[in-house]
Amino acid sequence: MQKIRLGVVGAGNIGQTHIKYIAEGKTPEIAVTAVADRLGEARRKAEPYAPGAVFFEEGADLIRSGACDAVLIAVPHYQHTELSIAALRAGKHVLCEKPAGVYTKQVKEMNAEAAKHPKLAFGMMFNQRTNCVYRKMRELVQSGELGAVKRAVWIITDWYRPQFYYDSGGWRATWDGEGGGVLINQCPHNLDLLQWICGMPSKVRAFCHEGKWHDIEVEDDVTAYLEFPGGATGVLVTTTGDAPGTNRFEITLEGGKLVCENNKLTLWRLETNEREYCKTAKDYFAPPPHTVEEVETDGQNPQHAGVCNAFAAHILRGEPLTAHGSEGLNSLELSNAMQLSSWLGQTVELPADENMYLKLLNEKRGIV
């Protein structure tokens, strides 16, 4: 069996996760042949799971080495774009961890570079797209069988982190090291799924509280109101300070309501489209009759390994990626717009003013 020689750039927590499941045989068409990390301790921990791999301190050296065919970028956020661009220019296939970058301007540069290399695979590690529940939600919403979306509400507050987590690395929860807080670290998956299932909003009004529950400089509590082009609205509530947290994704449509909670998808299906019923009903109060069902899925949820297997299959046989790298821009558009809205204290239209966002971000980073 032909195997893709993979170089992993970044052997921290998530990098080691990738190296371990590949070593366990969960990605039969991928072998880790190179690893790069600036920290000797990280390289030492990764080495038992990558026997025979070549180790480097710098990702740039790994990319130039010829020790791999493809690279998986798993380093702090600001470096995602520069290393992805370097790898593409060196003729390497690229799989980038979330988020695609910190600000949209740099991600657009990465996407433009990828477009110059159409024969190279370029993917994003949006592993939650492999979850059978979210895939089924997308199928039901995008098919139109339940009518248009009216409202989407996601309360995603089960990202709890104690202060010890933030103190574990000097780059964490800083504007200059991480580029943000819960929106850029924990929530890129949720923002991606929100737009993947419901489409991109056109307006955002957000309230991002910085250092509300922790001794950090970035946002750890966010409430955002969204407006979509077709008239639907949405609310996103997220934090790393709630215990116990909640993860409830509710989408109300003309023909019913979908609720994803506790790894279960429930559908309240109306017997009549609500818009039609509203105009013809002869009762003062009664809503349209409905049925309730637990939606059956295929039960498959391969997560990170599933993304990597699709990446290999794309390189070897042209099969679809889980998420093309260019799609990383959408969730970052949302994240940047929410932060900018909060900083300016006003509603922001998407796409947000990327120059204004970068100016204010650099001010927070201490870059004049």
Short mmCIF file of C-alpha atoms in Angstrom, two decimals:
data_model
loop_
_atom_site.label_atom_id
_atom_site.label_comp_id
_atom_site.label_asym_id
_atom_site.label_seq_id
_atom_site.Cartn_x
_atom_site.Cartn_y
_atom_site.Cartn_z
CA MET A 1 0.00 0.00 0.00
CA GLN A 2 1.31 3.42 -0.97
CA LYS A 3 1.70 5.74 2.00
CA ILE A 4 1.90 9.51 2.17
CA ARG A 5 5.05 10.62 4.01
CA LEU A 6 3.78 13.19 6.48
CA GLY A 7 5.77 15.84 8.30
CA VAL A 8 4.14 17.20 11.47
CA VAL A 9 5.14 20.79 12.26
CA GLY A 10 4.44 21.31 15.96
CA ALA A 11 4.67 18.50 18.52
CA GLY A 12 2.67 20.12 21.31
CA ASN A 13 -0.67 18.86 22.58
CA ILE A 14 -2.53 18.65 19.28
CA GLY A 15 0.55 17.68 17.28
CA GLN A 16 1.17 14.74 19.60
CA THR A 17 -2.48 13.75 19.26
CA HIS A 18 -2.07 13.50 15.49
CA ILE A 19 1.21 11.59 15.75
CA LYS A 20 -0.27 9.08 18.23
CA TYR A 21 -3.38 8.08 16.25
CA ILE A 22 -1.28 7.74 13.11
CA ALA A 23 1.08 5.46 15.08
CA GLU A 24 -1.96 3.43 16.22
CA GLY A 25 -2.74 2.58 12.59
CA LYS A 26 -5.88 4.70 12.27
CA THR A 27 -4.57 6.27 9.05
CA PRO A 28 -3.25 3.33 7.00
CA GLU A 29 -2.22 5.49 4.04
CA ILE A 30 -0.17 7.95 6.11
CA ALA A 31 3.18 7.54 7.90
CA VAL A 32 4.88 10.21 10.01
CA THR A 33 8.40 10.58 8.58
CA ALA A 34 9.35 14.00 9.99
CA VAL A 35 8.54 16.09 13.06
CA ALA A 36 9.51 19.66 13.92
CA ASP A 37 9.21 21.49 17.22
CA ARG A 38 11.33 24.15 18.90
CA LEU A 39 10.89 22.55 22.33
CA GLY A 40 13.10 19.57 23.04
CA GLU A 41 10.59 18.18 25.55
CA ALA A 42 7.87 18.09 22.89
CA ARG A 43 10.16 16.31 20.46
CA ARG A 44 11.14 13.81 23.18
CA LYS A 45 7.49 12.99 23.89
CA ALA A 46 6.69 12.57 20.20
CA GLU A 47 9.67 10.39 19.32
CA PRO A 48 8.33 7.03 20.64
CA TYR A 49 5.28 7.39 18.38
CA ALA A 50 7.27 8.26 15.26
CA PRO A 51 10.07 5.67 15.06
CA GLY A 52 12.39 6.37 12.18
CA ALA A 53 11.15 9.94 11.72
CA VAL A 54 13.62 12.78 11.22
CA PHE A 55 13.35 15.48 13.89
CA PHE A 56 13.89 19.21 13.40
CA GLU A 57 13.70 22.34 15.53
CA GLU A 58 12.27 24.54 12.80
CA GLY A 59 9.31 23.87 10.54
CA ALA A 60 11.09 25.63 7.69
CA ASP A 61 13.93 23.11 7.92
CA LEU A 62 11.47 20.20 7.83
CA ILE A 63 9.76 21.66 4.77
CA ARG A 64 13.10 22.04 2.93
CA SER A 65 14.43 18.63 3.97
CA GLY A 66 12.72 16.40 1.45
CA ALA A 67 11.78 14.02 4.29
CA CYS A 68 8.05 14.24 3.56
CA ASP A 69 5.46 14.62 0.81
CA ALA A 70 2.92 16.52 2.90
CA VAL A 71 2.89 18.62 6.07
CA LEU A 72 0.41 18.98 8.89
CA ILE A 73 0.66 22.45 10.47
CA ALA A 74 0.00 22.29 14.24
CA VAL A 75 1.80 25.33 15.67
CA PRO A 76 0.58 28.57 17.33
CA HIS A 77 -1.97 30.41 15.20
CA TYR A 78 0.06 33.24 13.70
CA GLN A 79 2.42 30.73 12.07
CA HIS A 80 -0.30 28.72 10.31
CA THR A 81 -0.32 30.87 7.20
CA GLU A 82 3.42 31.47 6.80
CA LEU A 83 4.28 27.78 7.17
CA SER A 84 1.44 26.71 4.88
CA ILE A 85 2.65 29.14 2.21
CA ALA A 86 6.25 27.91 2.60
CA ALA A 87 5.15 24.29 2.26
CA LEU A 88 3.03 24.97 -0.83
CA ARG A 89 5.91 26.80 -2.48
CA ALA A 90 8.13 23.81 -1.71
CA GLY A 91 5.68 21.51 -3.50
CA LYS A 92 4.20 19.92 -0.36
CA HIS A 93 0.59 19.01 0.23
CA VAL A 94 -0.76 20.93 3.25
CA LEU A 95 -3.21 20.07 6.01
CA CYS A 96 -3.61 23.02 8.38
CA GLU A 97 -4.95 22.94 11.93
CA LYS A 98 -7.69 25.39 12.89
CA PRO A 99 -7.87 28.31 12.80
CA ALA A 100 -6.60 29.06 9.29
CA GLY A 101 -4.87 32.12 10.76
CA VAL A 102 -5.54 35.02 13.09
CA TYR A 103 -6.75 37.68 10.67
CA THR A 104 -8.40 37.38 7.29
CA LYS A 105 -5.81 39.39 5.39
CA GLN A 106 -3.10 36.78 6.00
CA VAL A 107 -5.47 33.89 5.25
CA LYS A 108 -6.41 35.42 1.90
CA GLU A 109 -2.69 35.47 1.05
CA MET A 110 -2.46 31.79 1.97
CA ASN A 111 -5.51 30.92 -0.14
CA ALA A 112 -4.11 32.89 -3.08
CA GLU A 113 -0.86 30.91 -2.85
CA ALA A 114 -2.77 27.62 -2.71
CA ALA A 115 -4.66 28.60 -5.87
CA LYS A 116 -1.31 28.76 -7.69
CA HIS A 117 -0.73 25.07 -6.91
CA PRO A 118 -3.93 23.26 -8.00
CA LYS A 119 -2.19 19.88 -8.06
CA LEU A 120 -1.33 20.10 -4.36
CA ALA A 121 -3.84 19.07 -1.70
CA PHE A 122 -4.77 21.90 0.66
CA GLY A 123 -7.04 20.97 3.56
CA MET A 124 -8.30 22.34 6.88
CA MET A 125 -8.50 20.23 10.04
CA PHE A 126 -12.21 20.82 10.62
CA ASN A 127 -12.66 17.43 12.27
CA GLN A 128 -16.13 18.24 13.63
CA ARG A 129 -17.43 18.09 10.07
CA THR A 130 -16.96 14.31 10.33
CA ASN A 131 -19.47 14.09 13.21
CA CYS A 132 -22.56 12.21 12.00
CA VAL A 133 -24.92 14.52 13.91
CA TYR A 134 -23.59 17.71 12.31
CA ARG A 135 -23.46 16.07 8.89
CA LYS A 136 -27.11 15.10 9.26
CA MET A 137 -28.06 18.61 10.39
CA ARG A 138 -26.40 20.04 7.29
CA GLU A 139 -28.16 17.51 5.06
CA LEU A 140 -31.59 18.34 6.49
CA VAL A 141 -31.07 22.12 6.36
CA GLN A 142 -29.41 22.28 2.96
CA SER A 143 -31.93 19.92 1.32
CA GLY A 144 -34.73 22.43 1.88
CA GLU A 145 -37.18 19.78 3.06
CA LEU A 146 -37.77 21.75 6.26
CA GLY A 147 -38.04 25.10 4.51
CA ALA A 148 -35.89 28.15 5.13
CA VAL A 149 -33.94 28.77 8.34
CA LYS A 150 -35.64 31.25 10.67
CA ARG A 151 -33.31 31.20 13.66
CA ALA A 152 -30.10 29.48 14.80
CA VAL A 153 -29.07 29.51 18.45
CA TRP A 154 -25.89 27.85 19.72
CA ILE A 155 -25.07 27.90 23.40
CA ILE A 156 -21.59 26.40 23.51
CA THR A 157 -20.27 26.94 27.03
CA ASP A 158 -18.71 23.55 27.76
CA TRP A 159 -15.23 24.85 26.91
CA TYR A 160 -14.34 25.28 30.60
CA ARG A 161 -10.71 26.15 31.30
CA PRO A 162 -9.17 26.89 34.73
CA GLN A 163 -6.44 29.47 35.18
CA PHE A 164 -3.86 26.65 35.19
CA TYR A 165 -4.61 26.01 31.51
CA TYR A 166 -3.86 29.60 30.55
CA ASP A 167 -0.72 29.68 32.68
CA SER A 168 0.67 26.56 30.98
CA GLY A 169 2.15 28.44 28.03
CA GLY A 170 3.35 32.01 27.62
CA TRP A 171 1.68 32.31 24.21
CA ARG A 172 -1.75 31.29 25.48
CA ALA A 173 -4.54 33.84 25.83
CA THR A 174 -2.42 36.76 24.59
CA TRP A 175 -3.06 38.99 21.62
CA ASP A 176 0.51 38.66 20.40
CA GLY A 177 0.85 34.92 21.01
CA GLU A 178 -2.57 33.50 20.23
CA GLY A 179 -4.44 36.35 18.59
CA GLY A 180 -7.53 36.04 20.75
CA GLY A 181 -9.32 33.81 23.22
CA VAL A 182 -12.35 31.55 23.04
CA LEU A 183 -13.27 32.67 19.50
CA ILE A 184 -9.87 31.91 17.98
CA ASN A 185 -8.93 28.87 20.09
CA GLN A 186 -11.97 26.86 21.16
CA CYS A 187 -14.73 28.04 18.79
CA PRO A 188 -13.35 27.87 15.23
CA HIS A 189 -15.08 24.47 14.87
CA ASN A 190 -18.43 25.86 16.01
CA LEU A 191 -18.15 28.94 13.80
CA ASP A 192 -17.25 26.71 10.87
CA LEU A 193 -20.19 24.38 11.51
CA LEU A 194 -22.59 27.29 11.95
CA GLN A 195 -21.79 28.70 8.52
CA TRP A 196 -21.39 25.23 6.93
CA ILE A 197 -24.91 24.28 8.00
CA CYS A 198 -26.79 27.61 7.92
CA GLY A 199 -24.71 29.78 5.56
CA MET A 200 -22.72 32.92 6.26
CA PRO A 201 -24.34 35.75 8.23
CA SER A 202 -24.38 39.22 6.70
CA LYS A 203 -24.27 41.24 9.95
CA VAL A 204 -22.89 40.72 13.45
CA ARG A 205 -23.31 42.57 16.75
CA ALA A 206 -21.13 41.03 19.44
CA PHE A 207 -20.12 41.60 23.03
CA CYS A 208 -16.70 40.09 23.77
CA HIS A 209 -15.67 40.34 27.43
CA GLU A 210 -11.89 40.21 27.81
CA GLY A 211 -10.49 38.61 30.94
CA LYS A 212 -13.92 38.40 32.56
CA TRP A 213 -13.44 35.02 34.28
CA HIS A 214 -9.66 34.57 34.09
CA ASP A 215 -6.49 36.58 34.50
CA ILE A 216 -5.96 36.89 30.73
CA GLU A 217 -6.00 39.74 28.20
CA VAL A 218 -8.26 38.17 25.56
CA GLU A 219 -11.98 37.34 25.37
CA ASP A 220 -13.32 34.51 27.54
CA ASP A 221 -17.05 35.34 27.38
CA VAL A 222 -18.93 36.17 24.16
CA THR A 223 -22.54 36.80 23.16
CA ALA A 224 -23.17 37.55 19.49
CA TYR A 225 -26.30 38.38 17.52
CA LEU A 226 -26.28 37.42 13.83
CA GLU A 227 -28.38 38.38 10.82
CA PHE A 228 -28.45 36.26 7.65
CA PRO A 229 -29.12 37.44 4.10
CA GLY A 230 -32.48 35.64 3.87
CA GLY A 231 -33.85 37.26 7.03
CA ALA A 232 -32.92 34.56 9.54
CA THR A 233 -31.31 35.58 12.80
CA GLY A 234 -28.96 33.82 15.19
CA VAL A 235 -27.33 33.95 18.60
CA LEU A 236 -24.01 32.49 19.67
CA VAL A 237 -23.10 32.30 23.36
CA THR A 238 -19.71 30.94 24.34
CA THR A 239 -17.28 31.09 27.24
CA THR A 240 -14.48 29.21 28.96
CA GLY A 241 -15.79 30.23 32.37
CA ASP A 242 -19.03 28.24 32.86
CA ALA A 243 -19.21 25.06 34.92
CA PRO A 244 -21.13 22.97 34.16
CA GLY A 245 -21.32 24.11 30.58
CA THR A 246 -23.92 23.59 27.87
CA ASN A 247 -23.68 22.51 24.24
CA ARG A 248 -27.04 23.00 22.56
CA PHE A 249 -27.40 23.87 18.88
CA GLU A 250 -30.97 24.70 17.90
CA ILE A 251 -32.13 25.59 14.39
CA THR A 252 -35.72 26.71 13.83
CA LEU A 253 -36.98 26.39 10.27
CA GLU A 254 -40.28 26.99 8.53
CA GLY A 255 -41.05 23.29 8.70
CA GLY A 256 -39.83 22.42 12.18
CA LYS A 257 -36.99 22.57 14.67
CA LEU A 258 -33.68 20.69 14.94
CA VAL A 259 -31.91 20.38 18.29
CA CYS A 260 -28.47 18.90 18.72
CA GLU A 261 -27.65 18.18 22.37
CA ASN A 262 -25.90 15.35 24.21
CA ASN A 263 -24.75 13.82 20.90
CA LYS A 264 -28.39 13.34 19.86
CA LEU A 265 -30.32 15.04 17.07
CA THR A 266 -34.05 15.63 17.63
CA LEU A 267 -36.48 16.89 15.01
CA TRP A 268 -39.81 18.54 15.73
CA ARG A 269 -41.49 18.24 12.31
CA LEU A 270 -44.48 20.48 11.60
CA GLU A 271 -47.40 18.99 9.67
CA THR A 272 -47.72 22.31 7.81
CA ASN A 273 -45.11 24.90 6.91
CA GLU A 274 -45.38 27.57 9.61
CA ARG A 275 -45.44 30.42 7.07
CA GLU A 276 -48.41 28.87 5.27
CA TYR A 277 -50.15 27.95 8.53
CA CYS A 278 -49.75 31.46 9.91
CA LYS A 279 -51.66 32.93 6.97
CA THR A 280 -54.50 30.39 6.88
CA ALA A 281 -55.09 29.21 10.49
CA LYS A 282 -58.46 30.04 12.08
CA ASP A 283 -57.37 29.53 15.70
CA TYR A 284 -56.22 32.32 17.98
CA PHE A 285 -53.37 30.49 19.70
CA ALA A 286 -52.76 26.92 18.50
CA PRO A 287 -49.49 26.31 16.63
CA PRO A 288 -49.37 23.85 13.73
CA PRO A 289 -49.41 20.20 14.83
CA HIS A 290 -46.07 18.43 14.92
CA THR A 291 -44.36 15.12 15.50
CA VAL A 292 -41.14 14.51 17.42
CA GLU A 293 -38.45 12.06 16.35
CA GLU A 294 -34.86 11.25 17.10
CA VAL A 295 -33.07 11.55 13.78
CA GLU A 296 -31.15 8.49 12.69
CA THR A 297 -27.59 9.01 11.47
CA ASP A 298 -24.93 6.69 10.09
CA GLY A 299 -23.22 6.73 13.50
CA GLN A 300 -19.81 7.53 12.05
CA ASN A 301 -17.61 10.13 13.78
CA PRO A 302 -13.96 9.55 12.78
CA GLN A 303 -12.76 13.02 13.82
CA HIS A 304 -9.06 13.88 13.21
CA ALA A 305 -8.20 10.49 11.74
CA GLY A 306 -11.12 10.81 9.35
CA VAL A 307 -9.84 14.15 8.08
CA CYS A 308 -6.36 12.69 7.59
CA ASN A 309 -7.73 9.64 5.76
CA ALA A 310 -9.70 11.91 3.43
CA PHE A 311 -6.55 14.01 2.91
CA ALA A 312 -4.58 10.91 1.89
CA ALA A 313 -7.39 9.66 -0.35
CA HIS A 314 -7.51 13.04 -2.06
CA ILE A 315 -3.78 12.95 -2.77
CA LEU A 316 -3.76 9.33 -3.93
CA ARG A 317 -7.12 9.03 -5.72
CA GLY A 318 -8.65 12.48 -6.04
CA GLU A 319 -11.41 11.83 -3.48
CA PRO A 320 -13.04 14.81 -1.68
CA LEU A 321 -11.36 16.54 1.25
CA THR A 322 -13.31 16.96 4.48
CA ALA A 323 -12.76 20.71 4.12
CA HIS A 324 -10.71 22.53 1.51
CA GLY A 325 -8.15 24.90 3.02
CA SER A 326 -9.81 27.93 1.47
CA GLU A 327 -12.90 27.27 3.62
CA GLY A 328 -10.94 28.25 6.71
CA LEU A 329 -11.57 31.87 5.78
CA ASN A 330 -15.30 31.74 6.63
CA SER A 331 -15.05 30.93 10.34
CA LEU A 332 -12.27 33.49 10.69
CA GLU A 333 -14.45 36.11 8.97
CA LEU A 334 -17.00 35.48 11.71
CA SER A 335 -14.46 35.56 14.53
CA ASN A 336 -12.83 38.78 13.29
CA ALA A 337 -16.22 40.42 12.75
CA MET A 338 -17.35 39.56 16.28
CA GLN A 339 -14.21 41.00 17.83
CA LEU A 340 -14.35 44.12 15.65
CA SER A 341 -18.02 44.66 16.50
CA SER A 342 -17.22 44.49 20.20
CA TRP A 343 -14.20 46.79 19.92
CA LEU A 344 -16.17 49.39 17.94
CA GLY A 345 -19.39 48.97 19.92
CA GLN A 346 -21.52 48.65 16.79
CA THR A 347 -23.01 46.27 14.26
CA VAL A 348 -20.52 45.10 11.63
CA GLU A 349 -21.38 43.98 8.10
CA LEU A 350 -19.58 40.97 6.64
CA PRO A 351 -17.03 40.85 5.25
CA ALA A 352 -15.69 43.10 8.00
CA ASP A 353 -13.16 45.87 7.37
CA GLU A 354 -9.99 43.77 7.47
CA ASN A 355 -7.68 46.79 7.58
CA MET A 356 -9.50 48.25 10.57
CA TYR A 357 -9.46 44.86 12.30
CA LEU A 358 -5.72 44.42 11.75
CA LYS A 359 -5.01 47.96 12.96
CA LEU A 360 -6.88 47.41 16.22
CA LEU A 361 -5.42 43.92 16.68
CA ASN A 362 -1.89 45.25 16.26
CA GLU A 363 -2.63 47.95 18.83
CA LYS A 364 -3.58 45.24 21.29
CA ARG A 365 -0.38 43.34 20.37
CA GLY A 366 1.66 46.47 21.06
CA ILE A 367 2.65 46.81 17.39
CA VAL A 368 2.51 50.38 16.14
#
